[in-house]
PDB file of C-alpha atoms in Angstrom:
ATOM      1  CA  UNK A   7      53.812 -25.281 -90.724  1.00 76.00           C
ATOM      2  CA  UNK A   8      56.226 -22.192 -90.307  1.00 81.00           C
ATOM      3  CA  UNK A   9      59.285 -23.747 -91.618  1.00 92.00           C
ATOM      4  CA  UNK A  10      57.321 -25.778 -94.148  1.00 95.00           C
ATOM      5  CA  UNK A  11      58.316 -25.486 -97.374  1.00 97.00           C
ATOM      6  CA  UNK A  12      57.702 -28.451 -99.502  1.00 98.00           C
ATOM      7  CA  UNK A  13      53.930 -30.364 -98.858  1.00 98.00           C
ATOM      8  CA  UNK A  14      53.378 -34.615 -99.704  1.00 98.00           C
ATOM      9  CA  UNK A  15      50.307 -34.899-100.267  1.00 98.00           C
ATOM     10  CA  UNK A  16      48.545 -38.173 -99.304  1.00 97.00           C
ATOM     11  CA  UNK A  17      45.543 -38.513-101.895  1.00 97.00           C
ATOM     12  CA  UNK A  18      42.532 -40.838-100.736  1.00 94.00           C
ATOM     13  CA  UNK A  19      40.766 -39.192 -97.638  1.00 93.00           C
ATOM     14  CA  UNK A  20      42.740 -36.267 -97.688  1.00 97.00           C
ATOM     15  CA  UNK A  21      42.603 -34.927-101.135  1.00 98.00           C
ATOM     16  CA  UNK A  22      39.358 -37.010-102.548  1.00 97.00           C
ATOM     17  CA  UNK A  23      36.658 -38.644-100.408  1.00 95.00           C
ATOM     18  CA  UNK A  24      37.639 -41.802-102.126  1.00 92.00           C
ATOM     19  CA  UNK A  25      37.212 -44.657-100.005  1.00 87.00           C
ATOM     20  CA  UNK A  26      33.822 -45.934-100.271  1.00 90.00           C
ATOM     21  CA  UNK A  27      34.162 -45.786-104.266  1.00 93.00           C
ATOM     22  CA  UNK A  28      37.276 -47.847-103.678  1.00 91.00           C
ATOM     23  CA  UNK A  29      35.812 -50.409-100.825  1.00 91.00           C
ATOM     24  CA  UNK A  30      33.342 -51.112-103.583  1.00 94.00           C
ATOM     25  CA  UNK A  31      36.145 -51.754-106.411  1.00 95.00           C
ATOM     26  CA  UNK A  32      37.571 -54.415-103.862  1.00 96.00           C
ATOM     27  CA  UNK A  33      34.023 -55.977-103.569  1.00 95.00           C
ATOM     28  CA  UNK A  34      33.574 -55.490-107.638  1.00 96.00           C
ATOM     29  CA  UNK A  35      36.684 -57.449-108.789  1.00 97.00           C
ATOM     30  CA  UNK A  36      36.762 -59.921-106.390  1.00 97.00           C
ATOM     31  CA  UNK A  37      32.670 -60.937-106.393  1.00 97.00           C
ATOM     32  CA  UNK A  38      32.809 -64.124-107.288  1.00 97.00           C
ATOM     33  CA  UNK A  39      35.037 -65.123-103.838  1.00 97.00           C
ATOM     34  CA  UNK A  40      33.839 -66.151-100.479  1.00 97.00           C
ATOM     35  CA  UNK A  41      32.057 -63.025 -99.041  1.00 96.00           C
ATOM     36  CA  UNK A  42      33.599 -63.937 -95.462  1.00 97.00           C
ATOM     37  CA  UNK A  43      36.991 -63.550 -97.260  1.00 97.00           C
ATOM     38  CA  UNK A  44      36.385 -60.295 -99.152  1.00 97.00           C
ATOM     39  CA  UNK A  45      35.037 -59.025 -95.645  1.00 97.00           C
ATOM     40  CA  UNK A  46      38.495 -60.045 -94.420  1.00 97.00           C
ATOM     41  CA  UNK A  47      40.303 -57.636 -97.165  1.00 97.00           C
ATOM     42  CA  UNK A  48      37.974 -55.279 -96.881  1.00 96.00           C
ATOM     43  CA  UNK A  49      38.920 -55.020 -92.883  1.00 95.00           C
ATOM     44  CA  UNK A  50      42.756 -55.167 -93.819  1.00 95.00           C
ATOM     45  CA  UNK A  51      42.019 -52.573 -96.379  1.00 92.00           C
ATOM     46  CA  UNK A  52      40.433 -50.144 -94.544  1.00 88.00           C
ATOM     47  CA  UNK A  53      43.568 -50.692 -91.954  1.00 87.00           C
ATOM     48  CA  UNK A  54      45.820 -49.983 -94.529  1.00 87.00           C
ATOM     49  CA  UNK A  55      45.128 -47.413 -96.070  1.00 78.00           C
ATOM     50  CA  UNK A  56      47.871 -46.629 -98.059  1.00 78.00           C
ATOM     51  CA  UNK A  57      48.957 -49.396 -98.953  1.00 86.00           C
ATOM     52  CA  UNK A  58      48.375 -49.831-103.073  1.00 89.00           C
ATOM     53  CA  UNK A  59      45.721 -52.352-104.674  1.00 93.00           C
ATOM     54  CA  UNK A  60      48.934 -54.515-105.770  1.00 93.00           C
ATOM     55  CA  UNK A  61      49.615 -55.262-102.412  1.00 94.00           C
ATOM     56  CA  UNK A  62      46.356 -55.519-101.105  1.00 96.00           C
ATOM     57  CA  UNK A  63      45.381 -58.327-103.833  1.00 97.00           C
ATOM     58  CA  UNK A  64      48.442 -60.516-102.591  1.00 97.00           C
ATOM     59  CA  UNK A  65      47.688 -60.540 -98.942  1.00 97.00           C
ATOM     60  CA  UNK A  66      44.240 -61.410-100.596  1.00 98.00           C
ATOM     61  CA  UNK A  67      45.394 -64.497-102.663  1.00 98.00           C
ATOM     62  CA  UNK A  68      48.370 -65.512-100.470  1.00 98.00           C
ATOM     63  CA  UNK A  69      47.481 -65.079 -96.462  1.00 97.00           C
ATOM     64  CA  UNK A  70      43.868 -65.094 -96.579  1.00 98.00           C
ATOM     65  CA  UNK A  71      43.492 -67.847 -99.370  1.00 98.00           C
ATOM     66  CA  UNK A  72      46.658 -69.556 -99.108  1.00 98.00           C
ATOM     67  CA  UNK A  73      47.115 -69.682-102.591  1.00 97.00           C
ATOM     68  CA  UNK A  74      49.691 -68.299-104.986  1.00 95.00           C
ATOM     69  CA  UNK A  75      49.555 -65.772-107.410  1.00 97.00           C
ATOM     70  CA  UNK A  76      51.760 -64.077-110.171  1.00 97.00           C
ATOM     71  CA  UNK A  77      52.686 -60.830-110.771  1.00 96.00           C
ATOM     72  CA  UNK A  78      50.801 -61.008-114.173  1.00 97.00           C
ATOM     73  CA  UNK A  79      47.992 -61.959-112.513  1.00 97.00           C
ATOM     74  CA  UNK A  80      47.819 -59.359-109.997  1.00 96.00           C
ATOM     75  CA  UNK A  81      48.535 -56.590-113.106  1.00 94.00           C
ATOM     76  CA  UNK A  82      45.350 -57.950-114.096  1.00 96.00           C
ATOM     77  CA  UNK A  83      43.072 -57.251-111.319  1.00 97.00           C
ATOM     78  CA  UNK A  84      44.612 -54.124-110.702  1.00 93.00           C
ATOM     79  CA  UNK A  85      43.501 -53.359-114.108  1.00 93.00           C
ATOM     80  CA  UNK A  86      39.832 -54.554-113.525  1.00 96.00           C
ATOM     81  CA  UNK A  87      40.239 -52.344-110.044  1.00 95.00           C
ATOM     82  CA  UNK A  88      41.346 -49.227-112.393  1.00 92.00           C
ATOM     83  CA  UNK A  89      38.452 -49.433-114.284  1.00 94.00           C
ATOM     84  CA  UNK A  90      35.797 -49.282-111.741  1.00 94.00           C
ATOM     85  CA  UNK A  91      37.620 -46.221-110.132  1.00 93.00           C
ATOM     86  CA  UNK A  92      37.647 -44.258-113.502  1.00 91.00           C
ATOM     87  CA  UNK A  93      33.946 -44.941-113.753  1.00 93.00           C
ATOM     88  CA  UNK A  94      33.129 -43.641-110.741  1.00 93.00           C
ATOM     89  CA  UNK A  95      35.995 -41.190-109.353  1.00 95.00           C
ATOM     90  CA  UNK A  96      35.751 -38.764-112.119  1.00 96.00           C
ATOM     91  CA  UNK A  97      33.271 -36.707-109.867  1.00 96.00           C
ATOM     92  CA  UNK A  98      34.133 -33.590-108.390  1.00 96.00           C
ATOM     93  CA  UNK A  99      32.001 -33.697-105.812  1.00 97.00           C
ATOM     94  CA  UNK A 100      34.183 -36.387-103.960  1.00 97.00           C
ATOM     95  CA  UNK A 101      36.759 -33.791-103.686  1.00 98.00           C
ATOM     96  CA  UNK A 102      37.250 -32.512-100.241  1.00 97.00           C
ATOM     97  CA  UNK A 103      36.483 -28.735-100.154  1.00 97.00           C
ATOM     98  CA  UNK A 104      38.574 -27.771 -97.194  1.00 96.00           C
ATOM     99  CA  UNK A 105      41.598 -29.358 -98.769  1.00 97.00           C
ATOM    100  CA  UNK A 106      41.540 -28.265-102.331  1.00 98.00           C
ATOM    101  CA  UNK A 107      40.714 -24.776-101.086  1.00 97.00           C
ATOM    102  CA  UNK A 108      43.992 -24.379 -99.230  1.00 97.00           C
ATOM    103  CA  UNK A 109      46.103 -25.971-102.054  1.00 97.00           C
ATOM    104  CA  UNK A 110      44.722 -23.497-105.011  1.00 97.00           C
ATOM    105  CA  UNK A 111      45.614 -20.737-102.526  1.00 95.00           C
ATOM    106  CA  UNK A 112      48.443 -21.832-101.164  1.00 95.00           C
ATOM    107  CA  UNK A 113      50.817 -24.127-104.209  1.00 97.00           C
ATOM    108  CA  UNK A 114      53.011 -21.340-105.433  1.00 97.00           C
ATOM    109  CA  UNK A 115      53.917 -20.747-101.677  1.00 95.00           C
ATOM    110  CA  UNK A 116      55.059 -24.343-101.714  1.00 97.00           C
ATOM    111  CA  UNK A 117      56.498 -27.146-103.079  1.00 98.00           C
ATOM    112  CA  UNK A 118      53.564 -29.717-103.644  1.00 98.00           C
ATOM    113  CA  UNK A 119      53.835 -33.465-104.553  1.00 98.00           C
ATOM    114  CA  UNK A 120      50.952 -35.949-104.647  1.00 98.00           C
ATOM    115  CA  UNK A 121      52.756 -39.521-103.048  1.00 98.00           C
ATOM    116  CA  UNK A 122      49.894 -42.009-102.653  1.00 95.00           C
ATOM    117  CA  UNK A 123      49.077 -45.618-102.425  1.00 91.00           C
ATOM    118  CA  UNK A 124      46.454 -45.676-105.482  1.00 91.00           C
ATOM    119  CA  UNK A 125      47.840 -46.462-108.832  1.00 91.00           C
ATOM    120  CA  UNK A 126      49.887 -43.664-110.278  1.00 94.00           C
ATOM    121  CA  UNK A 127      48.485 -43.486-113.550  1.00 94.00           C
ATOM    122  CA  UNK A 128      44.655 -43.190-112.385  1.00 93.00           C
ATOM    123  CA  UNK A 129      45.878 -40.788-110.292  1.00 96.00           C
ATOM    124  CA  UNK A 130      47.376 -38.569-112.824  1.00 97.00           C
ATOM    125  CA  UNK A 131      43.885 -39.072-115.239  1.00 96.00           C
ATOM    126  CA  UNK A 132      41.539 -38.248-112.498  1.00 96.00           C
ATOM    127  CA  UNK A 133      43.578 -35.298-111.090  1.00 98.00           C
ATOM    128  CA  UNK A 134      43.626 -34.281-114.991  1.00 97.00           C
ATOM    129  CA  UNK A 135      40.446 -34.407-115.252  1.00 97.00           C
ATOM    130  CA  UNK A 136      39.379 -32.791-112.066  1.00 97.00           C
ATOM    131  CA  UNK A 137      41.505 -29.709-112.942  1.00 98.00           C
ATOM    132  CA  UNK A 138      44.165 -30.760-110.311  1.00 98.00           C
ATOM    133  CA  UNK A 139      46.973 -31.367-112.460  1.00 98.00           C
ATOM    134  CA  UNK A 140      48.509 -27.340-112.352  1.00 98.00           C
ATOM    135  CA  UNK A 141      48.996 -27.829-108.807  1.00 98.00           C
ATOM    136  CA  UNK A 142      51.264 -30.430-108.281  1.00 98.00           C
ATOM    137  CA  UNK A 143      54.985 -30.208-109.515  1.00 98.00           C
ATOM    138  CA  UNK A 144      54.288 -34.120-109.773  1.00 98.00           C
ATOM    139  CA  UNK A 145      51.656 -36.765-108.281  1.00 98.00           C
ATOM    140  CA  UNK A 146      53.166 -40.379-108.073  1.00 97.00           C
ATOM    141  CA  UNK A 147      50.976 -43.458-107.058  1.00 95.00           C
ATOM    142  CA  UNK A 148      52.089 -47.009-107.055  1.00 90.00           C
ATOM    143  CA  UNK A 149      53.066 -49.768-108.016  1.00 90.00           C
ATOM    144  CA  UNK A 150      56.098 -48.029-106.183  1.00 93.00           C
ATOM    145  CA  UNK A 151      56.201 -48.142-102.621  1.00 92.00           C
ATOM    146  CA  UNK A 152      55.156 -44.603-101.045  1.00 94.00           C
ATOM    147  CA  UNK A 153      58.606 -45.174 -99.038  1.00 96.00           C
ATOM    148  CA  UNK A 154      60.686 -45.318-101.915  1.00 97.00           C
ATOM    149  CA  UNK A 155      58.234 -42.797-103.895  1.00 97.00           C
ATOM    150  CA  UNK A 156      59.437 -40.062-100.703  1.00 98.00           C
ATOM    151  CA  UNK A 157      62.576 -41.450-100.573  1.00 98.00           C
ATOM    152  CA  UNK A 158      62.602 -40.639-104.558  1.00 98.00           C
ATOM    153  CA  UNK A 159      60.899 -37.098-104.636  1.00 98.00           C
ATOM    154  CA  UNK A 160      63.496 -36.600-101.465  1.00 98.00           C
ATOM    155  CA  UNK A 161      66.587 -37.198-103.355  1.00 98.00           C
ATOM    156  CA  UNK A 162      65.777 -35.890-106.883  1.00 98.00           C
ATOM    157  CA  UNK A 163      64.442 -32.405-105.659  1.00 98.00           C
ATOM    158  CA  UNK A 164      67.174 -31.780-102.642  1.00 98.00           C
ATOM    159  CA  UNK A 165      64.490 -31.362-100.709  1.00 98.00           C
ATOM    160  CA  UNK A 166      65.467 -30.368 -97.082  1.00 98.00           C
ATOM    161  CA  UNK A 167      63.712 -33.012 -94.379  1.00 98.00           C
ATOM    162  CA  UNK A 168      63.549 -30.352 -92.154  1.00 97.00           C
ATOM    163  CA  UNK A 169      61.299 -28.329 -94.481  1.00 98.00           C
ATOM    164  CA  UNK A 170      59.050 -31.224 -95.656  1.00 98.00           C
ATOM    165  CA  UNK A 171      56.153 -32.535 -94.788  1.00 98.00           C
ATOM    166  CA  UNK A 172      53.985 -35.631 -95.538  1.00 98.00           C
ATOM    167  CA  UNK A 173      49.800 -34.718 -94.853  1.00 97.00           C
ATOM    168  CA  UNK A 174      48.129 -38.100 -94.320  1.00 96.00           C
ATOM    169  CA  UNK A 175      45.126 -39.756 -92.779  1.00 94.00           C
ATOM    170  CA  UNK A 176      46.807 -43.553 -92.472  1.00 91.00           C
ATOM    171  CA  UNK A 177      49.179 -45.098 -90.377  1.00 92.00           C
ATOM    172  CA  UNK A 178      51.490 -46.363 -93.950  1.00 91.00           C
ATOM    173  CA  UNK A 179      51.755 -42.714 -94.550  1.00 95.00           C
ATOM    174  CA  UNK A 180      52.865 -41.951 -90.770  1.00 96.00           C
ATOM    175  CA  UNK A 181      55.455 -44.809 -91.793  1.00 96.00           C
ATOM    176  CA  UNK A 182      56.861 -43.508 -94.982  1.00 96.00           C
ATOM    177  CA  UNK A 183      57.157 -39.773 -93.228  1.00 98.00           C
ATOM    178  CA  UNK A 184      59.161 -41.295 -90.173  1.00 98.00           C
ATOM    179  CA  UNK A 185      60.714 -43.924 -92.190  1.00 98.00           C
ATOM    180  CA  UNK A 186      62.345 -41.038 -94.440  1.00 98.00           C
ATOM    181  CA  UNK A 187      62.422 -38.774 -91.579  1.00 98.00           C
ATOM    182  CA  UNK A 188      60.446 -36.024 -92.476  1.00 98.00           C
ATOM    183  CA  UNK A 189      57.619 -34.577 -90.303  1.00 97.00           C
ATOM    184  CA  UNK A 190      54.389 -35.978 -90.249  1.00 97.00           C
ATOM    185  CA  UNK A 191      50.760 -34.027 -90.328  1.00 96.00           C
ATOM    186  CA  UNK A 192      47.608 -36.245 -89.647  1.00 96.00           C
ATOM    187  CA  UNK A 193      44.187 -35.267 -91.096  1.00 96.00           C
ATOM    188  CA  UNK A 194      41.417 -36.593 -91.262  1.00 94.00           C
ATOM    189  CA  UNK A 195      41.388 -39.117 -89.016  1.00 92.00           C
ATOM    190  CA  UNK A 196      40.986 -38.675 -85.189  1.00 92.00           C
ATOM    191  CA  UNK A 197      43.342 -41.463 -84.032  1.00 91.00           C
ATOM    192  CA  UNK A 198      46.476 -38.736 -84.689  1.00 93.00           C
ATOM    193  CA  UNK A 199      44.689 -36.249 -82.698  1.00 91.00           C
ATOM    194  CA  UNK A 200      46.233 -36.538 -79.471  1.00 86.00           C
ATOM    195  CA  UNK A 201      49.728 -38.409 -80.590  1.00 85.00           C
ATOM    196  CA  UNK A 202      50.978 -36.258 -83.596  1.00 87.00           C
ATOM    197  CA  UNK A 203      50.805 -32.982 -85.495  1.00 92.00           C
ATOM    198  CA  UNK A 204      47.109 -32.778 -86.740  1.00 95.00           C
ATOM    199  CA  UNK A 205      45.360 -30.227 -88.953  1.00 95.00           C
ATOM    200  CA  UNK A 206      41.359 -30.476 -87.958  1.00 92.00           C
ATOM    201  CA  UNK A 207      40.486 -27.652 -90.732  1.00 94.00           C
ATOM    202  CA  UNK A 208      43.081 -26.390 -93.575  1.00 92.00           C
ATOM    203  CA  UNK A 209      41.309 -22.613 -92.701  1.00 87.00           C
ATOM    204  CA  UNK A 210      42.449 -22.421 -89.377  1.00 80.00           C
ATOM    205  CA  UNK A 211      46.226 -22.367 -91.125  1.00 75.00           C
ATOM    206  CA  UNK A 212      48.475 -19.534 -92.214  1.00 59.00           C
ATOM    207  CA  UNK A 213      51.223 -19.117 -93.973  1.00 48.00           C
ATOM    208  CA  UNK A 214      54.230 -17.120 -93.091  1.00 35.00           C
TER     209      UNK A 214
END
């Protein structure tokens, strides 16, 4: 982290202990499908991480049912899907100490974005709500592609590669740091341990 200057933030599992709340929005909006082929989304899901409900709802309708669906239609689950997270995410209990910790103590030493897969306006109402909000020179979510979101926030701010950073606990977010060649910090989950640049606890860090 020495020559760190500017922090991406990955959101679900790294800022919020989000995922079971949002395993259950899958199995909320989509409850009146065959069980065998929710359990099917709910594997790709967990797989892909950070990849946003949009997509997640396609490869849903059109590789595990076969079946087209429209872009309005989609909007419209993803609505359903944003509903159940803002009853249930507005908790700040789901917030993950050792995280938040080092970004209240540390965001005026850095340049900190939130670039996530989870819809970009729930993510600016929750983080709102939670008190998150002052942190964060911006927090973007999708429909946009966290690629092109980095590629964005990359190219708007003059950010220098060399001296960013994308924290993340999936393998999309590994993609969207190498993709826009930045480096890479895993967290949260042990299958970057041994392959990549890992942070086990944000304590254990200091900055220069």
């Amino acid at each position: 982290m020495d020559k760190i200057k500017t922090i991406l933030w990955d959101f679900d599992g790294v800022i919020m202990d989000s995922m079971p709340v949002r395993d259950k929005g899958f199995e909320i909006v989509l409850k009146n499908y065959p069980q065998e082929q929710v359990s099917l989304l709910m594997e790709y899901h967990r797989s892909n991480g950070g990849l946003s409900r949009y997509n997640k709802f396609r490869y849903f309708f059109e590789e595990l049912r076969k079946e087209l669906i429209t872009d309005s239609e989609i909007k419209l689950l993803a609505e359903q899907f944003s509903v159940v997270m803002l009853q249930n995410l507005l908790d700040e209990s789901l917030l993950i100490e050792d995280t938040v910790k080092f970004i209240k103590e540390n965001y005026t030493k850095y340049n900190m974005h939130i670039v996530s897969g989870s819809d970009g306006d729930e993510l600016r109402h929750i983080c709102k709500t939670l008190g998150l909000s002052k942190y964060f020179i911006s927090i973007n979510g999708s429909p946009t592609p966290k690629i092109e979101l980095v590629k964005k926030l990359l190219a708007d701010n003059n950010y220098i590669k060399e001296e960013t950073c994308l924290i993340g606990d999936s393998f999309n977010d590994l993609e969207a740091a190498e993709i826009n060649e930045i480096s890479f910090i895993g967290y949260n989950n042990n299958s970057f341990k041994d392959s990549y640049n890992y942070i086990d606890s944000f304590s254990k860090l200091k900055k220069i």
